[in-house]
Coordinates of C-alpha atoms in Angstrom, one line a residue:
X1 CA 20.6 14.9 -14.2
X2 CA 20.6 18.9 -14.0
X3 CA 18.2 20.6 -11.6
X4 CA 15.3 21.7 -13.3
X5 CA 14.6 24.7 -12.4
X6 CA 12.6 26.8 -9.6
X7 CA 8.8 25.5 -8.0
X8 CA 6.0 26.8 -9.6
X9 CA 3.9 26.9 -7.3
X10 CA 4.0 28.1 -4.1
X11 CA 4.5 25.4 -1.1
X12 CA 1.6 26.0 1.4
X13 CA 2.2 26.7 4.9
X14 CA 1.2 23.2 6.6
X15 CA 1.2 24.9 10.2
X16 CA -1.5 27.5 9.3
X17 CA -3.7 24.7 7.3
X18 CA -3.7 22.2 10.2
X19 CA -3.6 24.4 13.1
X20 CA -7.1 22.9 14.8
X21 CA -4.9 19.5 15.2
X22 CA -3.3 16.6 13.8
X23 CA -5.8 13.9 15.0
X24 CA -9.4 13.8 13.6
X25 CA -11.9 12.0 16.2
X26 CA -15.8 11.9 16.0
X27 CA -15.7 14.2 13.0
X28 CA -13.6 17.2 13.9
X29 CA -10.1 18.0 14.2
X30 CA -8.4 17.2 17.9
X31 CA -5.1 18.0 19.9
X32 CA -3.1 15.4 20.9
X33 CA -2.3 14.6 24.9
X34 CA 0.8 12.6 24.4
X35 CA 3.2 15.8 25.7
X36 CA 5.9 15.0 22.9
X37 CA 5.8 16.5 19.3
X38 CA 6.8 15.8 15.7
X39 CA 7.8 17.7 13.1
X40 CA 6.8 16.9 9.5
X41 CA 10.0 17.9 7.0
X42 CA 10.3 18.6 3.5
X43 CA 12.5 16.4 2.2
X44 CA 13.4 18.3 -0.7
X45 CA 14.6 21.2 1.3
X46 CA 15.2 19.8 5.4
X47 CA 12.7 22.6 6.1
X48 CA 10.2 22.6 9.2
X49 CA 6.7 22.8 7.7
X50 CA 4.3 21.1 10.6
X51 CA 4.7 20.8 14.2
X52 CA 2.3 19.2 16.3
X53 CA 1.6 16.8 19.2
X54 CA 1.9 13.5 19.1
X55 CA -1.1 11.4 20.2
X56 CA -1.0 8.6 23.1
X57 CA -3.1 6.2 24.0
X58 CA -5.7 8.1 25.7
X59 CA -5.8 9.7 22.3
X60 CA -6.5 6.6 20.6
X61 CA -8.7 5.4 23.2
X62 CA -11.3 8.3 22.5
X63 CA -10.7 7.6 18.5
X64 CA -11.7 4.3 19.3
X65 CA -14.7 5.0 21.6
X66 CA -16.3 7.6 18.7
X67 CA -15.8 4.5 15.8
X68 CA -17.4 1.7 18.4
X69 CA -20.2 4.3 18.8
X70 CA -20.8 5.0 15.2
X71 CA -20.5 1.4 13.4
X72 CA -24.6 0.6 14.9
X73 CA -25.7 3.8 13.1
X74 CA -23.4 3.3 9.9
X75 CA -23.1 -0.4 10.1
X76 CA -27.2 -0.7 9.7
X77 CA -27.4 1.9 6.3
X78 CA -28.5 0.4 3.7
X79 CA -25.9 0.0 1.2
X80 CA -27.4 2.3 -1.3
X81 CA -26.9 4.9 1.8
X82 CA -23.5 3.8 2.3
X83 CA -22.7 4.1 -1.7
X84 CA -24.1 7.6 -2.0
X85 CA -22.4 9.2 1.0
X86 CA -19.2 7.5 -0.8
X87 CA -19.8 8.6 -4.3
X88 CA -20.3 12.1 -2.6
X89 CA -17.2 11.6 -1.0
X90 CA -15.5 11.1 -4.5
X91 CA -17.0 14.4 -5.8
X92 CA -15.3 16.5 -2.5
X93 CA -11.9 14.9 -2.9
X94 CA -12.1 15.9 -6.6
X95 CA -12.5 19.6 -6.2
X96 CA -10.0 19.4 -3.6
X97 CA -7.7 17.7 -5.8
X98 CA -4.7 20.4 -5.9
X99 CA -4.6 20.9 -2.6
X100 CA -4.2 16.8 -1.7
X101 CA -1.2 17.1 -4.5
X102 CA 0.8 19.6 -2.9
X103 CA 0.2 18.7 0.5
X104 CA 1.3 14.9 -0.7
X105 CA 4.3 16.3 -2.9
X106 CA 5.2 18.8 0.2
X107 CA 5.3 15.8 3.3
X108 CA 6.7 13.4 1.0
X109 CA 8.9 15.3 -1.7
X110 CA 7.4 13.1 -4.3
X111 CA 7.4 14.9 -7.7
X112 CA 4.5 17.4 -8.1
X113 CA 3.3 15.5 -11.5
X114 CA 3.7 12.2 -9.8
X115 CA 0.8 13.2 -7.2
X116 CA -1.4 15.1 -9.1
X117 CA -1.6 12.1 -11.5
X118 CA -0.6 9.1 -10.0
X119 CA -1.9 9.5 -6.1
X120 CA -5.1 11.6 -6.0
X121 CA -6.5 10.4 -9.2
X122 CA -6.0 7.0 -8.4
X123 CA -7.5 7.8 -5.0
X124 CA -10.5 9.1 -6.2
X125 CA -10.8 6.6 -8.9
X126 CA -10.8 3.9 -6.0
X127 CA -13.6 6.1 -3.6
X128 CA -15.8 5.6 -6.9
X129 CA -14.9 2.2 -7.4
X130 CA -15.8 1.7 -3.2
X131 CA -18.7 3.9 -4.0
X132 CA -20.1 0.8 -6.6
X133 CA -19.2 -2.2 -4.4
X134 CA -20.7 -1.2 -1.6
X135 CA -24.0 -2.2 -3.1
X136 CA -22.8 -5.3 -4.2
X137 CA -21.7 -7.5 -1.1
X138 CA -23.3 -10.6 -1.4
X139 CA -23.1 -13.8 0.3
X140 CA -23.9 -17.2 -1.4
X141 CA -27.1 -17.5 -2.7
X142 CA -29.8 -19.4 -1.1
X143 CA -30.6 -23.4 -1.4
X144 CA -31.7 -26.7 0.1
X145 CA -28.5 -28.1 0.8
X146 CA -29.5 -30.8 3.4
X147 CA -33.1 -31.4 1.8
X148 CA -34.7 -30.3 4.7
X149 CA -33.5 -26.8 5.5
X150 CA -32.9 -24.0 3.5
X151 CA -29.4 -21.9 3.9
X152 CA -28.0 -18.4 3.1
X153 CA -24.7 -17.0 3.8
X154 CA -24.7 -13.6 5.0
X155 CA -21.6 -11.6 5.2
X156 CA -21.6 -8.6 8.2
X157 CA -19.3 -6.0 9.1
X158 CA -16.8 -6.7 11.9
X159 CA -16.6 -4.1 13.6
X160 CA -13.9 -1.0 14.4
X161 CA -10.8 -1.7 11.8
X162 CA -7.5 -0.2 13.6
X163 CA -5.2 0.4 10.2
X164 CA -1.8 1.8 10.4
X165 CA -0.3 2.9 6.9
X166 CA 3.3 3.7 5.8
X167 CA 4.8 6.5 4.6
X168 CA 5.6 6.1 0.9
X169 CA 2.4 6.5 -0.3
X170 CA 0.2 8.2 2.7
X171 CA -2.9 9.4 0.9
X172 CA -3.2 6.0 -1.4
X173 CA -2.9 4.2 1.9
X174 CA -5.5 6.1 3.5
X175 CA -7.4 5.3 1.0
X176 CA -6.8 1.9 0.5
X177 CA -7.3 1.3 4.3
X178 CA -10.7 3.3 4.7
X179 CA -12.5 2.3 2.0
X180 CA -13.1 -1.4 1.8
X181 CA -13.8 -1.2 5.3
X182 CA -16.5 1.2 5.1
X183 CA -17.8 0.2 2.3
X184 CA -18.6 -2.7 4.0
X185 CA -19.6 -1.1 7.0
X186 CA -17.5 -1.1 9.2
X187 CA -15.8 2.0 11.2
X188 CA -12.2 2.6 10.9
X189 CA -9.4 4.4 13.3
X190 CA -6.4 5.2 11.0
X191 CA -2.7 5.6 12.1
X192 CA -0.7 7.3 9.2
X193 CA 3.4 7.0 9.9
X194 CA 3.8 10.4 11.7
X195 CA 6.1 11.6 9.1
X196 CA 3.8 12.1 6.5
X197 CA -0.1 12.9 8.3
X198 CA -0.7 15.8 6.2
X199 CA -2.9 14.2 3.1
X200 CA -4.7 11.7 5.7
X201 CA -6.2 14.7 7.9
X202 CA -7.5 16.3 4.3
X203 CA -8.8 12.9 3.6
X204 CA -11.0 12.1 6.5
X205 CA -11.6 16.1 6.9
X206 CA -13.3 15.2 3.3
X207 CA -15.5 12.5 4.4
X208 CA -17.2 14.2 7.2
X209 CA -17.9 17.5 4.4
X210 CA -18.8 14.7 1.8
X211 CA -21.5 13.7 5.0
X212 CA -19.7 10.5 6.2
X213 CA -21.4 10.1 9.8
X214 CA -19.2 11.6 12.6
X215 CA -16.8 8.5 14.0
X216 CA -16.7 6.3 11.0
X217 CA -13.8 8.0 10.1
X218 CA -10.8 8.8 12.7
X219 CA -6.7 9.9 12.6
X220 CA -5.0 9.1 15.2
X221 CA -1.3 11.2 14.7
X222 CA 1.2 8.9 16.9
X223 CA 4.6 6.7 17.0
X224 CA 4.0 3.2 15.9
X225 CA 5.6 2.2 19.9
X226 CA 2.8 4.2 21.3
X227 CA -0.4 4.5 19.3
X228 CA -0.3 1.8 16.6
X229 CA 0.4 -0.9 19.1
X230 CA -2.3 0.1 21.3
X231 CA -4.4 0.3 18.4
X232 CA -3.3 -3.1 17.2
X233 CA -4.0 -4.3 20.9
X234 CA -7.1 -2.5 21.7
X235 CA -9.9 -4.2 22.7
X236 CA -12.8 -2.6 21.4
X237 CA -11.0 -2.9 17.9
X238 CA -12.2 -6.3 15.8
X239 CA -9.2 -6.6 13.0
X240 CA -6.3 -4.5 12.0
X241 CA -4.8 -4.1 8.4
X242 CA -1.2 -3.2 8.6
X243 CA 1.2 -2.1 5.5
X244 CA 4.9 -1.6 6.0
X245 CA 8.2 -3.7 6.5
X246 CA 8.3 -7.2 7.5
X247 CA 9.9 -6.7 10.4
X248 CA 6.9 -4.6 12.1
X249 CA 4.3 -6.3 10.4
X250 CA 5.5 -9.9 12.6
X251 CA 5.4 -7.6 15.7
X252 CA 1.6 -6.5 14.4
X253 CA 0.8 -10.1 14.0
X254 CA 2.2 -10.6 17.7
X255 CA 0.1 -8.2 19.3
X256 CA -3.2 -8.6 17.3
X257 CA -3.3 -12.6 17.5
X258 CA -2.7 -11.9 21.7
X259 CA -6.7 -10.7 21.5
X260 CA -8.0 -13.0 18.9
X261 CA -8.2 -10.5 16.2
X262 CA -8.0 -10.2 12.3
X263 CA -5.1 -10.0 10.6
X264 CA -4.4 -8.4 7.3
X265 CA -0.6 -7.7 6.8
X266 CA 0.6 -5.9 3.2
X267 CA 4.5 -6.1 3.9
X268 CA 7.9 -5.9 2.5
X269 CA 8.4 -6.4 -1.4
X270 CA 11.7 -7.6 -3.7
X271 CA 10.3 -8.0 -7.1
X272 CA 11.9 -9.2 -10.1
X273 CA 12.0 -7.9 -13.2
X274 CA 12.7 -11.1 -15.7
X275 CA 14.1 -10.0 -19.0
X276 CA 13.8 -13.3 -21.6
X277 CA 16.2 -13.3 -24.6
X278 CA 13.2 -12.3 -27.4
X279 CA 12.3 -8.9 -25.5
X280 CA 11.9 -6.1 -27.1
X281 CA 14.7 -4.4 -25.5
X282 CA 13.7 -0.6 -25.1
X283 CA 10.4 -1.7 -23.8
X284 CA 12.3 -3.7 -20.9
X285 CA 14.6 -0.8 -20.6
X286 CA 12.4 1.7 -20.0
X287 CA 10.2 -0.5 -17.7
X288 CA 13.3 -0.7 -15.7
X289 CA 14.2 2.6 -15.4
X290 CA 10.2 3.8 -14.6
X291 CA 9.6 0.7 -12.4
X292 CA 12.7 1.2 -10.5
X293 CA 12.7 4.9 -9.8
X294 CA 8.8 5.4 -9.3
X295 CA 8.3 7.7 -5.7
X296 CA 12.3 7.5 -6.1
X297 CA 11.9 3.3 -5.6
X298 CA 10.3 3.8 -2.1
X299 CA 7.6 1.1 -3.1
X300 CA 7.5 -2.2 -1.9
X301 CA 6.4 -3.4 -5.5
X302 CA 9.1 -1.7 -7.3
X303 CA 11.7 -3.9 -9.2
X304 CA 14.5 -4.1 -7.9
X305 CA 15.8 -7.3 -9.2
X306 CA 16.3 -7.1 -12.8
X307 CA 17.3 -10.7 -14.0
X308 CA 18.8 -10.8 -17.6
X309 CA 18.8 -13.4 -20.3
X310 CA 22.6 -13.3 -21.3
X311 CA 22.3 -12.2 -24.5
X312 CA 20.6 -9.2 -24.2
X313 CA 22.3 -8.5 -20.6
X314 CA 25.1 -6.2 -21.8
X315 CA 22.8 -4.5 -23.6
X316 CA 20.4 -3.7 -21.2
X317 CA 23.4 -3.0 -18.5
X318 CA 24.6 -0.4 -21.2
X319 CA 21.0 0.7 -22.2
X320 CA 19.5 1.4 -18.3
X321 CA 22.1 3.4 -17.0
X322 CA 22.2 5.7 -20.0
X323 CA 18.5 5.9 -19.4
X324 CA 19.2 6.5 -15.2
X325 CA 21.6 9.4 -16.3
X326 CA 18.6 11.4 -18.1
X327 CA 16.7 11.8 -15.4
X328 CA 16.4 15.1 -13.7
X329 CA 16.8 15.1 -9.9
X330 CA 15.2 18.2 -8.6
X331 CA 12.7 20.4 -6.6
X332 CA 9.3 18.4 -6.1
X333 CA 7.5 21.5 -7.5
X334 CA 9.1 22.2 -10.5
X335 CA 8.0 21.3 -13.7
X336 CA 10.7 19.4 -15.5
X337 CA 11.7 17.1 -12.1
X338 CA 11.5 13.8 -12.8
X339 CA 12.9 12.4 -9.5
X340 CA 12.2 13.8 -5.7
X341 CA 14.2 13.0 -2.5
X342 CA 13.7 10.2 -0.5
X343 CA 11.8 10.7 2.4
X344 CA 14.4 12.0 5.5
X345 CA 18.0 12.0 5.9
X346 CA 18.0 8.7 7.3
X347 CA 16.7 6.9 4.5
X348 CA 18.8 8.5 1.9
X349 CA 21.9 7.2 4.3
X350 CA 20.3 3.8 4.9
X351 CA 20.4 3.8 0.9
X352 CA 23.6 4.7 0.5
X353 CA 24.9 2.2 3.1
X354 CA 23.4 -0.7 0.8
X355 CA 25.0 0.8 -2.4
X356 CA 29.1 1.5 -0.2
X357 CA 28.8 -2.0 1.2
X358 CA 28.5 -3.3 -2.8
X359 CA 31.3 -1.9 -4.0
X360 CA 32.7 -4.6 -2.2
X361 CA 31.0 -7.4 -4.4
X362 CA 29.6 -5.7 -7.3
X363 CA 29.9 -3.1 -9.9
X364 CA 28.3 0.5 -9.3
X365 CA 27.7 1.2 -12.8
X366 CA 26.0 4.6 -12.9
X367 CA 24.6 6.5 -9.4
X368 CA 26.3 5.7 -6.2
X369 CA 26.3 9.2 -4.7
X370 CA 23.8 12.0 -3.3
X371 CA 24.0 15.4 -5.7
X372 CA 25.9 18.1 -4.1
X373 CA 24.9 22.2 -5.1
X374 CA 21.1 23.2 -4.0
X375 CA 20.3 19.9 -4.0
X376 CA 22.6 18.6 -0.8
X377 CA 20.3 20.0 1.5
X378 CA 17.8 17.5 0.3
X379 CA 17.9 13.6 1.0
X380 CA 18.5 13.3 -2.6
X381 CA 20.3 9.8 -4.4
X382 CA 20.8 9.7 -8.0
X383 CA 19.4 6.9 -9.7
X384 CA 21.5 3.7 -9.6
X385 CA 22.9 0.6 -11.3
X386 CA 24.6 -2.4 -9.7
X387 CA 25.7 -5.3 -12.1
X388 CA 27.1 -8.7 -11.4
X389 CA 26.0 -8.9 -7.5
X390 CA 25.9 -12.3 -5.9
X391 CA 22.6 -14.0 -5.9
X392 CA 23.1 -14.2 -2.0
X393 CA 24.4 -10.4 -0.9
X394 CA 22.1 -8.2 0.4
X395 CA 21.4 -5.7 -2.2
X396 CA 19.8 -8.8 -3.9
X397 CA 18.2 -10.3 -1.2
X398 CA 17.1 -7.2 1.3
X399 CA 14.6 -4.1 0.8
X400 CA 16.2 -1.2 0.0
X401 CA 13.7 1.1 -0.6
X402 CA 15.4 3.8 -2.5
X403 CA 16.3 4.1 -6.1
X404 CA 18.5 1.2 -7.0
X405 CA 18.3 -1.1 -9.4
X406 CA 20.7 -4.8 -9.4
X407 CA 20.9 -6.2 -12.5
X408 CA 21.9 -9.9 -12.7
X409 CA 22.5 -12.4 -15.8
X410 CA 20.7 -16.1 -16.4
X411 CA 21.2 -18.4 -18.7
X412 CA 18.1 -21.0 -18.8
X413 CA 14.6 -20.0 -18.5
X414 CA 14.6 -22.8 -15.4
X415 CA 17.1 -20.6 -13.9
X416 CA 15.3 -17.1 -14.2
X417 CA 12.1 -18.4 -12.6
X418 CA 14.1 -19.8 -9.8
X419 CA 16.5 -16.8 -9.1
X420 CA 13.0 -14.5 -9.4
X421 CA 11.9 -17.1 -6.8
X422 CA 14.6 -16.9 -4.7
X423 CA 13.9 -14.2 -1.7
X424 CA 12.1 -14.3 1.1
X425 CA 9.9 -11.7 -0.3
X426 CA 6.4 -12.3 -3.2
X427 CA 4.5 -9.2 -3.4
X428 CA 4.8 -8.4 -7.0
X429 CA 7.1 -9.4 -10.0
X430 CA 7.1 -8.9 -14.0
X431 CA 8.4 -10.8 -17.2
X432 CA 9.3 -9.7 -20.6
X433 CA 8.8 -12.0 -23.4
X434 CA 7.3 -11.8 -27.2
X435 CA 6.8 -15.5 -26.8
X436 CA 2.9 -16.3 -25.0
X437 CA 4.6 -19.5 -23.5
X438 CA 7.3 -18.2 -21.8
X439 CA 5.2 -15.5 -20.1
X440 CA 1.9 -18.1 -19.7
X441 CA 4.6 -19.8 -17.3
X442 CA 6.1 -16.9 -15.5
X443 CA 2.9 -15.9 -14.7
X444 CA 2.1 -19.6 -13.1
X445 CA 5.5 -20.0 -11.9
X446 CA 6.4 -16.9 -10.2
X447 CA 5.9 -16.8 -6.4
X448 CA 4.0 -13.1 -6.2
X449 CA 0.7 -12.0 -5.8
X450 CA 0.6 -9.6 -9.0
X451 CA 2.5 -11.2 -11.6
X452 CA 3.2 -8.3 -14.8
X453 CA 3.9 -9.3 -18.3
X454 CA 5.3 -6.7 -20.4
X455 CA 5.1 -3.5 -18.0
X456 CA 5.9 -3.1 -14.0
X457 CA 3.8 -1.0 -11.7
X458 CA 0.2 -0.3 -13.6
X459 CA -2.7 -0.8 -10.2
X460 CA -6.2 -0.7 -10.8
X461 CA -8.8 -0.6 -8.1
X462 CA -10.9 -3.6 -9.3
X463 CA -8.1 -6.0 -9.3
X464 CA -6.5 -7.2 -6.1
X465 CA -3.2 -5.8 -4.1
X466 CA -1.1 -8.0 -1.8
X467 CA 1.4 -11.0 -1.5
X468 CA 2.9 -14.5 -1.3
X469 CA 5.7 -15.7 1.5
X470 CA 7.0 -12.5 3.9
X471 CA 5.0 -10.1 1.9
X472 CA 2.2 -10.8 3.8
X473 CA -1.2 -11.8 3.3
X474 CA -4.7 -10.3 2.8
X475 CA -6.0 -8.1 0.0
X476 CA -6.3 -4.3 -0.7
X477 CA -8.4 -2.9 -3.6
X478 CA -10.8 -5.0 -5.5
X479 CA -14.0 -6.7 -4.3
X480 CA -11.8 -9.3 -3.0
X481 CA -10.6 -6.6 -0.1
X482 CA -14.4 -7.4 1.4
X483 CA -13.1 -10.8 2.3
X484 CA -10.5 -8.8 4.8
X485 CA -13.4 -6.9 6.4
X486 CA -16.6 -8.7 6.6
X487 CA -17.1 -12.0 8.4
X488 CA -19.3 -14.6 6.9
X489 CA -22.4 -16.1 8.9
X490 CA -24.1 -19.1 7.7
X491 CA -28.1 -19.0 8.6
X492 CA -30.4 -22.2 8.2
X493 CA -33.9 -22.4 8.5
X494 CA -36.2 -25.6 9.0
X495 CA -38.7 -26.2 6.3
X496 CA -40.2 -29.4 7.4
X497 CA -42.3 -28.2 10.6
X498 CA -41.8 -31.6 12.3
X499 CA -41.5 -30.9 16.0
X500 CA -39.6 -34.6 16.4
X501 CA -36.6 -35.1 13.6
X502 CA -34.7 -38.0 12.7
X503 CA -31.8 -36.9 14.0
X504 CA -33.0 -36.3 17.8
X505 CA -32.9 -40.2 18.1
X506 CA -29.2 -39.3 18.5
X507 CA -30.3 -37.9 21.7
X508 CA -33.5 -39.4 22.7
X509 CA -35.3 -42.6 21.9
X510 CA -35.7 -45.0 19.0
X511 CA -36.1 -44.9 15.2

């Protein structure tokens, strides 16, 4: 795991490019009035790139007040209107595809090939996919079910969304935040994790130049103590989709179900990676390594739990961390890095802390360290490999977040669905199998909302994102997101003309 080399290209001066503000309200960039700042960091390097003020609540007040007063205007498009202004939306984001990649790759120190084609294609690829759906929300179609009436189901917008998003993946979860709900016409106030605001500011910036109304869009910059749980709280907001740890998301819950609002929670995510004795063993192992180490394992559906058959689980052990030790640690920007930091200091130690405490309990078998030379003033963690860990410790049973890998042998297939079944968490999971009948009952068995068989990771935007148990619940992506931001209304008309019906004798009179 040798540096790669030097960036190619330049890193762009965040300060200059986002100098009108952090915040984006009614269409144009804003200041915030909170009196306290943030810095954004490049991980790779500890280097200040953007300063700017966080917002407070008056700042999310007046994000709210310009979404309450667009959703009449944007809320009553057709939804042809609504799927053009999107599809344009698509086209802007596309020529500005570069600069979304470095200004993801330079807040987050993901790997420069990882954004420009994992996180902006895929974010454009889901504007299209909004862009199509919009014209297609439909309620049930129309019938006599009482003989005498006939009834429709109409599905409506709610309202203003209040979203806060995480900072793994900040311009996917812009994405996946704004679009459903305008495409169904709602308005939306977005809180991206302070950290990483950078590629959410370019994003809504895009929708007002793509010719998104002014206020359907808005970035509120702020601490989730101050702004996101006065957005969660605010009134004038209808539902509020949340994505982050578990943790926060019950204190989300808390605050949103005080004023009667919608909930949609994406949360925490342990998933296990179930290795059955007729795998083909280098397609496992390299499903491992990629599945484990993605965005250097900072995502929630990541495996993290790799559960073994025994015969094949020295094997893989051996396999897996030959593979971890071929993968090149290194500047964001550079060609040849495979693997970025993690996002700060602090979540490189928090890491490390979960990996010390193990030695304890299990064996490290490749990893365990940060890199020292040019790369020490990055919050960089090599890949690693813990074998033979208790079913019950913690790097088994908690979210790391970071890019370690536990490997654990079964011997019955009973006992691999159960261990894969046995954490709090069911966001996502994957099984390896030739035979159709193993993997037909993983797929029924296993507590998780996406369920893989034979590769870990792979989203699309027409299928569904979220999860079982302390994952949370709700949908991202997909049509099925619509069920998350529209509200259903049952309308019944009389077809009889009978001034007098039957039923009024319930009331008044006789038969």
């Amino acid at each position: 795991m040798q540096h790669p080399g030097h960036a190619a290209p330049e890193r762009r001066p965040a300060q200059d490019r986002f100098a009108d503000g952090p915040h984006f309200v009614a269409g144009h960039p804003a200041k915030g009035t909170s009196g306290r700042t943030h810095t954004v960091v490049d991980p790779a390097t500890g280097e200040e790139v953007y300063t700017y003020e966080l917002a407070g609540t008056d700042d999310v007040d007046a994000a709210v007040a310009a979404a309450r007063e667009a959703f009449p205007g944007w809320a009553g498009a057709t939804p042809g209107e609504r799927s053009d202004a999107l599809y344009r939306f698509a086209a802007v984001v596309a020529e500005r595809a570069e600069d979304f990649a470095l200004a993801e790759s330079l807040q987050c120190g993901k790997p420069l090939k990882l954004s420009r084609e994992f996180d902006v294609p895929g974010s454009i690829d889901n504007i299209a996919f909004f862009a199509g759906a919009a014209r297609r929300l439909q309620g049930q179609s129309a019938g006599e079910y009482s003989g005498d009436h006939t009834s429709y189901v109409r599905r409506e917008p709610i309202g203003v969304v209040g979203s806060v998003a995480p900072w793994n993946y900040p311009l996917q979860m812009a994405a996946w935040k704004i679009l459903p709900a305008i495409a169904a016409g709602n308005t939306i106030v977005l809180k991206p994790a302070e950290l990483t605001p950078l590629t959410s500011l370019l994003f809504a910036r895009a929708a007002t130049d793509a010719g998104i109304p002014d206020g359907v869009i808005n970035v509120v910059t702020g601490t989730g103590k101050e702004a996101g749980e006065h957005l969660v709280g605010h009134p004038d907001v209808a539902m509020t989709s949340f994505t982050g740890s578990t943790a926060v998301g019950r204190r989300v819950a808390e605050i949103a179900t005080a004023t009667v609002k919608r909930v949609h929670l994406e949360l925490g995510g342990k998933a296990p990676f179930l290795v059955f004795d007729d795998a083909d063993l280098d397609a496992a192992v390299n499903g491992a390594v990629a599945g484990a180490l993605i965005n250097t394992g900072q995502d929630c559906t990541a495996a993290t739990r790799a559960y073994v058959q025994r015969p094949l689980y020295d094997a893989f052990v051996e396999r897996t961390a030959a593979l971890m030790e071929t993968v090149r640690l290194g500047d964001p920007f550079a060609p040849g890095t495979d693997l970025g930091p993690l996002i700060s200091h602090a979540q490189r130690d928090r890491v490390a802390g979960f990996v010390d405490r193990a030695r304890a309990y299990a064996r490290v078998v490749t990893g365990g360290e940060a890199p020292g030379a040019d790369l020490a003033r990055g919050a960089y963690y090599r890949p690693t490999l813990i074998a033979d860990a208790p079913q019950d410790s913690e790097v088994v049973q908690s979210e790391i977040f970071g890019p370690v890998l536990v490997v654990l042998p079964f011997d019955t297939d009973d006992e691999g669905i159960a261990l894969a079944n046995d954490t709090p968490y069911g966001l996502a999971a994957s099984a390896w199998s030739r035979d159709v009948y193993r993997t037909g009952r993983a797929t029924r068995e296993i507590k998780a909302g996406c369920v893989w068989i034979n590769d870990h990771i792979p989203i699309i935007s027409e299928m569904p994102h979220g999860g079982y148990k302390a994952s949370g619940f709700g949908k991202d992506m997909s049509v099925y997101s619509f069920d998350e931001y529209t509200q259903l209304k049952h309308v019944m008309f009389d077809n009889t003309a009978v001034v007098r019906k039957d039923w009024h004798r319930t009331i008044f009179g006789d038969r």
